[in-house]
Amino acid sequence: MNILRDPEPDAVLVTGGAGFIGCNLAHRLAASGRRVLILDNLSRAGVERNLAWLQATHGDRIDAVVADLRDRAVVDACVARAQAIFHLAAQVAVTTSLDDPAADFAVNAGGTLNLLEAIRARGDRPPLVFTSTNKVYGKLPGIRFVTHGERYVPHDARLAARGVTEAQPLNFVSPYGCSKGAADQYVLDYARTFGLPATVFRMSCIYGPHQFGTEDQGWVAHFLKRVLAGDPITLYGDGRQVRDVLYVDDLVDALLLAAERITALQGDAVNIGGGPENATSLHELLDRLPRLIGRKPVVRYAEWRPGDQPWYVSDTGLCTTRIGWRPRVGIDEGLGRLARWLGATAPAPAAHRVAS
Ligand SMILES: NC(=O)c1ccc[n+]([C@@H]2O[C@H](COP(=O)([O-])OP(=O)(O)OC[C@H]3O[C@@H](n4cnc5c(N)ncnc54)[C@H](O)[C@@H]3O)[C@@H](O)[C@H]2O)c1
């Protein structure tokens, strides 16, 4: 570091810190006394409200740079201040990536490379945790699925019981899958080739407060919001798709542990989700709602969407072994907390598409 030019690291950098996961992470960091530097271009509809809430709650512990990850000079300046880095900013919707693959690539792959290059240029390298996605495993080719009641399950009973490990071959599907997958591989390679203290979280479906879910991304919050408003829900496919949902507080625990114990994860990707005990099909999740929030969903059906996996459940064993993490919040408890937040929040913005 050039001490005549660069500032001393004084904050934890959260790219995408105004977004759903970033807001929850920034809140936890600031509540524990850390100074948080947020880099976010506020392109996701609604997230400006998260930023306003963070600043009102934590005052000058939250420092926001409203700018684009594609701007290398801004990224350099933010990285120069970072004691640790959580890289969450992204174009997050498969649907948007189909509309504009080039913009999706520029943000997710190009933006991540900007960040890696800025870290590489620093003498003392802060730990980096990158949020990748289970979409890097595609539709899990080679695995046969069968229906079992209201859900799909793998024919292989051991896989059904334990979930997908990191040994699953990569299989990028959709421009979003490719751009996140490229970023995932660049982060791992910068750890390998340049020695960056970096790890990759391949995350399943995360849900919780501060999520401005839409049809395109954030389906749990989207479903609850629609049902609370008495609006119908469109299920793409037959509703038997299975996901292992993870409550955001549990994810924040894992992110913080990973940064603290980065040497245990350096250069490796880990699968993160609710695991088999928090696996649910879309139908099964909707079936819980009358009991939990006193409303019955109205459902319509449409064609499957590209890249949609019939089943995905994470085996989180590697993360448990390496950093001692496991999820704690069950589905009923998490849905209840999200419903209470949605009930206490003004209607979400009209925009239903995620801008890049
Ligand atoms: N939520 C999930 O279920 C889930 C699952 C797997 C992976 N992920 C990954 O986790 C990360 C966070 O997801 P989230 O659910 O909080 O999404 P989000 O959309 O709520 O947050 C992303 C944030 O990034 C910002 N952003 C977008 N493009 C930007 C750019 N070019 N420059 C600067 N900021 C930009 C947005 O304004 C937004 O605040 C993403 O990388 C996403 O791919 C999320």
Tab-separated table of C-alpha atoms in Angstrom, residues 55-301:
chain	number	residue	atom	x	y	z
A	55	GLN	CA	-28.261	4.900	8.012
A	56	ALA	CA	-31.149	5.862	10.308
A	57	THR	CA	-30.386	2.873	12.573
A	58	HIS	CA	-26.598	3.087	12.693
A	59	GLY	CA	-25.702	6.683	11.769
A	60	ASP	CA	-22.110	7.188	10.698
A	61	ARG	CA	-21.169	3.542	11.189
A	62	ILE	CA	-22.711	3.127	7.725
A	63	ASP	CA	-20.771	4.796	4.950
A	64	ALA	CA	-22.352	4.454	1.492
A	65	VAL	CA	-20.774	4.884	-1.918
A	66	VAL	CA	-23.577	4.919	-4.483
A	67	ALA	CA	-21.666	3.769	-7.549
A	68	ASP	CA	-21.247	0.931	-9.987
A	69	LEU	CA	-19.079	-2.124	-9.519
A	70	ARG	CA	-18.027	-1.714	-13.141
A	71	ASP	CA	-16.228	1.538	-12.225
A	72	ARG	CA	-12.691	0.362	-11.474
A	73	ALA	CA	-11.546	3.627	-9.852
A	74	VAL	CA	-14.425	3.503	-7.360
A	75	VAL	CA	-13.760	-0.153	-6.631
A	76	ASP	CA	-10.053	0.602	-6.027
A	77	ALA	CA	-10.916	3.375	-3.574
A	78	CYS	CA	-13.355	1.140	-1.661
A	79	VAL	CA	-10.959	-1.802	-1.531
A	80	ALA	CA	-8.204	0.470	-0.195
A	81	ARG	CA	-10.380	1.081	2.877
A	82	ALA	CA	-11.430	-2.527	3.426
A	83	GLN	CA	-10.448	-4.623	6.463
A	84	ALA	CA	-12.564	-7.468	5.061
A	85	ILE	CA	-14.713	-7.757	1.933
A	86	PHE	CA	-18.092	-9.380	1.357
A	87	HIS	CA	-18.842	-9.297	-2.361
A	88	LEU	CA	-22.601	-9.456	-2.889
A	89	ALA	CA	-23.353	-6.843	-5.573
A	90	ALA	CA	-24.705	-8.527	-8.664
A	91	GLN	CA	-27.289	-8.693	-11.351
A	92	VAL	CA	-29.309	-11.374	-9.582
A	93	ALA	CA	-32.108	-12.564	-11.883
A	94	VAL	CA	-31.931	-15.339	-14.491
A	95	THR	CA	-34.796	-13.628	-16.363
A	96	THR	CA	-32.928	-10.294	-16.606
A	97	SER	CA	-29.805	-12.114	-17.791
A	98	LEU	CA	-31.836	-13.586	-20.662
A	99	ASP	CA	-32.979	-10.082	-21.679
A	100	ASP	CA	-29.476	-8.566	-21.563
A	101	PRO	CA	-26.670	-11.143	-21.290
A	102	ALA	CA	-23.948	-8.555	-21.976
A	103	ALA	CA	-24.943	-6.313	-19.058
A	104	ASP	CA	-25.279	-9.379	-16.833
A	105	PHE	CA	-21.752	-10.476	-17.778
A	106	ALA	CA	-20.284	-6.984	-17.318
A	107	VAL	CA	-21.628	-6.690	-13.762
A	108	ASN	CA	-21.244	-10.233	-12.484
A	109	ALA	CA	-18.046	-11.379	-14.181
A	110	GLY	CA	-16.421	-8.017	-15.079
A	111	GLY	CA	-17.341	-6.376	-11.772
A	112	THR	CA	-15.940	-9.306	-9.799
A	113	LEU	CA	-12.706	-9.166	-11.796
A	114	ASN	CA	-12.465	-5.449	-10.978
A	115	LEU	CA	-12.713	-6.286	-7.311
A	116	LEU	CA	-10.160	-9.106	-7.499
A	117	GLU	CA	-7.687	-6.915	-9.346
A	118	ALA	CA	-8.102	-4.151	-6.768
A	119	ILE	CA	-7.392	-6.665	-3.972
A	120	ARG	CA	-4.421	-8.142	-5.853
A	121	ALA	CA	-2.914	-4.671	-6.159
A	122	ARG	CA	-2.933	-4.234	-2.389
A	123	GLY	CA	0.072	-5.329	-0.362
A	124	ASP	CA	-1.933	-6.568	2.634
A	125	ARG	CA	-4.900	-8.520	1.341
A	126	PRO	CA	-8.181	-8.493	3.244
A	127	PRO	CA	-10.294	-11.663	3.445
A	128	LEU	CA	-12.894	-11.946	0.678
A	129	VAL	CA	-16.152	-13.900	0.777
A	130	PHE	CA	-17.986	-14.098	-2.547
A	131	THR	CA	-21.658	-15.055	-2.817
A	132	SER	CA	-22.058	-17.489	-5.702
A	133	THR	CA	-25.087	-19.641	-6.409
A	134	ASN	CA	-26.235	-23.246	-6.651
A	135	LYS	CA	-27.064	-22.383	-10.275
A	136	VAL	CA	-23.404	-23.193	-11.084
A	137	TYR	CA	-24.466	-26.870	-10.872
A	138	GLY	CA	-27.140	-26.333	-13.525
A	139	LYS	CA	-30.004	-28.792	-13.625
A	140	LEU	CA	-27.830	-31.472	-12.017
A	141	PRO	CA	-27.342	-33.526	-15.196
A	142	GLY	CA	-26.997	-37.244	-14.596
A	143	ILE	CA	-29.287	-37.220	-11.556
A	144	ARG	CA	-32.641	-38.906	-12.012
A	145	PHE	CA	-35.637	-37.424	-10.216
A	146	VAL	CA	-38.934	-39.012	-9.241
A	147	THR	CA	-42.074	-37.450	-7.793
A	148	HIS	CA	-42.928	-38.230	-4.198
A	149	GLY	CA	-46.221	-36.649	-3.161
A	150	GLU	CA	-45.957	-32.903	-3.691
A	151	ARG	CA	-42.217	-32.850	-4.373
A	152	TYR	CA	-39.435	-34.035	-6.653
A	153	VAL	CA	-36.712	-36.123	-5.060
A	154	PRO	CA	-33.569	-37.749	-6.474
A	155	HIS	CA	-33.945	-41.445	-7.179
A	156	ASP	CA	-30.708	-41.977	-5.228
A	157	ALA	CA	-31.863	-42.168	-1.584
A	158	ARG	CA	-28.438	-41.204	-0.199
A	159	LEU	CA	-28.351	-38.038	-2.322
A	160	ALA	CA	-31.930	-37.224	-1.281
A	161	ALA	CA	-30.991	-37.576	2.390
A	162	ARG	CA	-27.729	-35.592	2.295
A	163	GLY	CA	-27.976	-33.078	-0.528
A	164	VAL	CA	-25.523	-31.908	-3.188
A	165	THR	CA	-21.830	-31.708	-2.277
A	166	GLU	CA	-19.133	-29.526	-3.790
A	167	ALA	CA	-18.005	-32.574	-5.826
A	168	GLN	CA	-21.031	-32.064	-8.081
A	169	PRO	CA	-19.695	-31.160	-11.581
A	170	LEU	CA	-20.156	-27.556	-12.656
A	171	ASN	CA	-22.737	-27.066	-15.385
A	172	PHE	CA	-23.537	-23.444	-16.144
A	173	VAL	CA	-27.042	-22.859	-17.497
A	174	SER	CA	-28.436	-19.422	-18.491
A	175	PRO	CA	-26.366	-16.238	-18.875
A	176	TYR	CA	-26.756	-15.651	-15.114
A	177	GLY	CA	-25.403	-19.144	-14.417
A	178	CYS	CA	-22.452	-18.402	-16.717
A	179	SER	CA	-21.632	-14.960	-15.320
A	180	LYS	CA	-21.890	-16.041	-11.683
A	181	GLY	CA	-20.044	-19.248	-12.509
A	182	ALA	CA	-17.240	-17.300	-14.181
A	183	ALA	CA	-16.967	-15.026	-11.135
A	184	ASP	CA	-16.994	-18.080	-8.828
A	185	GLN	CA	-14.089	-19.603	-10.782
A	186	TYR	CA	-12.120	-16.330	-10.912
A	187	VAL	CA	-12.379	-15.937	-7.133
A	188	LEU	CA	-11.138	-19.494	-6.573
A	189	ASP	CA	-8.355	-19.010	-9.080
A	190	TYR	CA	-7.203	-15.718	-7.541
A	191	ALA	CA	-6.943	-17.623	-4.247
A	192	ARG	CA	-4.963	-20.379	-5.983
A	193	THR	CA	-2.773	-18.357	-8.325
A	194	PHE	CA	-2.269	-15.090	-6.437
A	195	GLY	CA	-2.797	-16.324	-2.877
A	196	LEU	CA	-5.816	-14.154	-2.112
A	197	PRO	CA	-7.508	-15.135	1.160
A	198	ALA	CA	-10.808	-15.770	-0.579
A	199	THR	CA	-13.682	-18.231	-0.464
A	200	VAL	CA	-16.875	-18.853	-2.421
A	201	PHE	CA	-20.342	-19.515	-0.984
A	202	ARG	CA	-22.551	-21.460	-3.429
A	203	MET	CA	-25.873	-20.458	-2.006
A	204	SER	CA	-29.302	-21.945	-2.286
A	205	CYS	CA	-32.503	-19.973	-1.676
A	206	ILE	CA	-32.117	-17.306	1.034
A	207	TYR	CA	-35.120	-15.515	2.532
A	208	GLY	CA	-35.915	-13.021	5.270
A	209	PRO	CA	-36.596	-9.379	6.124
A	210	HIS	CA	-35.377	-6.600	3.804
A	211	GLN	CA	-35.950	-8.808	0.760
A	212	PHE	CA	-37.800	-7.035	-2.028
A	213	GLY	CA	-38.738	-10.296	-3.711
A	214	THR	CA	-40.198	-10.338	-7.216
A	215	GLU	CA	-41.298	-13.014	-9.629
A	216	ASP	CA	-37.762	-12.948	-10.998
A	217	GLN	CA	-35.790	-13.348	-7.781
A	218	GLY	CA	-36.588	-13.776	-4.104
A	219	TRP	CA	-39.599	-16.062	-4.496
A	220	VAL	CA	-40.275	-16.713	-0.794
A	221	ALA	CA	-40.729	-12.997	-0.043
A	222	HIS	CA	-42.618	-12.565	-3.322
A	223	PHE	CA	-45.061	-15.357	-2.415
A	224	LEU	CA	-45.686	-14.005	1.078
A	225	LYS	CA	-46.145	-10.456	-0.164
A	226	ARG	CA	-48.704	-11.579	-2.759
A	227	VAL	CA	-50.618	-13.773	-0.343
A	228	LEU	CA	-50.710	-11.054	2.335
A	229	ALA	CA	-52.065	-8.646	-0.307
A	230	GLY	CA	-54.657	-11.212	-1.485
A	231	ASP	CA	-53.041	-11.387	-4.956
A	232	PRO	CA	-52.652	-14.610	-6.994
A	233	ILE	CA	-49.260	-16.310	-7.418
A	234	THR	CA	-47.954	-17.763	-10.688
A	235	LEU	CA	-46.017	-21.011	-10.306
A	236	TYR	CA	-43.668	-21.700	-13.216
A	237	GLY	CA	-43.633	-25.491	-13.569
A	238	ASP	CA	-45.793	-27.779	-11.471
A	239	GLY	CA	-44.970	-26.487	-7.961
A	240	ARG	CA	-43.151	-29.696	-7.003
A	241	GLN	CA	-39.717	-28.014	-7.339
A	242	VAL	CA	-37.721	-28.415	-4.125
A	243	ARG	CA	-35.336	-25.905	-2.532
A	244	ASP	CA	-33.522	-25.926	0.808
A	245	VAL	CA	-34.459	-22.501	2.088
A	246	LEU	CA	-32.145	-20.690	4.494
A	247	TYR	CA	-33.132	-17.859	6.804
A	248	VAL	CA	-30.894	-14.836	6.282
A	249	ASP	CA	-29.658	-14.603	9.903
A	250	ASP	CA	-28.175	-18.075	9.530
A	251	LEU	CA	-26.428	-17.002	6.333
A	252	VAL	CA	-25.028	-13.901	8.044
A	253	ASP	CA	-23.596	-16.173	10.786
A	254	ALA	CA	-21.855	-18.212	8.079
A	255	LEU	CA	-20.517	-15.154	6.221
A	256	LEU	CA	-19.006	-13.695	9.394
A	257	LEU	CA	-17.496	-17.013	10.455
A	258	ALA	CA	-15.995	-17.485	6.994
A	259	ALA	CA	-14.275	-14.093	7.043
A	260	GLU	CA	-12.967	-14.712	10.587
A	261	ARG	CA	-11.677	-18.210	9.735
A	262	ILE	CA	-10.684	-17.545	6.149
A	263	THR	CA	-7.650	-19.810	6.223
A	264	ALA	CA	-9.994	-22.777	6.812
A	265	LEU	CA	-11.825	-22.002	3.559
A	266	GLN	CA	-9.234	-20.232	1.413
A	267	GLY	CA	-9.389	-21.342	-2.204
A	268	ASP	CA	-12.467	-23.532	-1.711
A	269	ALA	CA	-16.144	-23.230	-2.528
A	270	VAL	CA	-18.741	-24.382	0.008
A	271	ASN	CA	-22.420	-25.149	-0.492
A	272	ILE	CA	-24.681	-23.110	1.781
A	273	GLY	CA	-28.408	-23.575	2.261
A	274	GLY	CA	-30.967	-24.800	4.725
A	275	GLY	CA	-29.972	-28.419	4.039
A	276	PRO	CA	-32.295	-31.455	3.963
A	277	GLU	CA	-34.106	-30.436	7.157
A	278	ASN	CA	-35.193	-27.143	5.542
A	279	ALA	CA	-36.075	-28.525	2.115
A	280	THR	CA	-39.524	-27.721	0.807
A	281	SER	CA	-41.360	-27.813	-2.470
A	282	LEU	CA	-43.174	-24.677	-3.600
A	283	HIS	CA	-46.513	-26.419	-2.938
A	284	GLU	CA	-45.425	-27.525	0.524
A	285	LEU	CA	-44.322	-24.002	1.418
A	286	LEU	CA	-47.616	-22.539	0.220
A	287	ASP	CA	-49.495	-25.189	2.223
A	288	ARG	CA	-47.948	-23.793	5.424
A	289	LEU	CA	-49.297	-20.286	4.884
A	290	PRO	CA	-52.929	-20.639	6.018
A	291	ARG	CA	-51.665	-21.919	9.388
A	292	LEU	CA	-48.852	-19.347	9.678
A	293	ILE	CA	-50.449	-16.164	8.355
A	294	GLY	CA	-54.135	-17.040	8.149
A	295	ARG	CA	-54.356	-16.604	4.343
A	296	LYS	CA	-54.891	-19.184	1.632
A	297	PRO	CA	-52.826	-18.651	-1.546
A	298	VAL	CA	-54.511	-18.384	-4.946
A	299	VAL	CA	-52.279	-20.187	-7.464
A	300	ARG	CA	-51.938	-20.118	-11.269
A	301	TYR	CA	-49.546	-22.175	-13.372
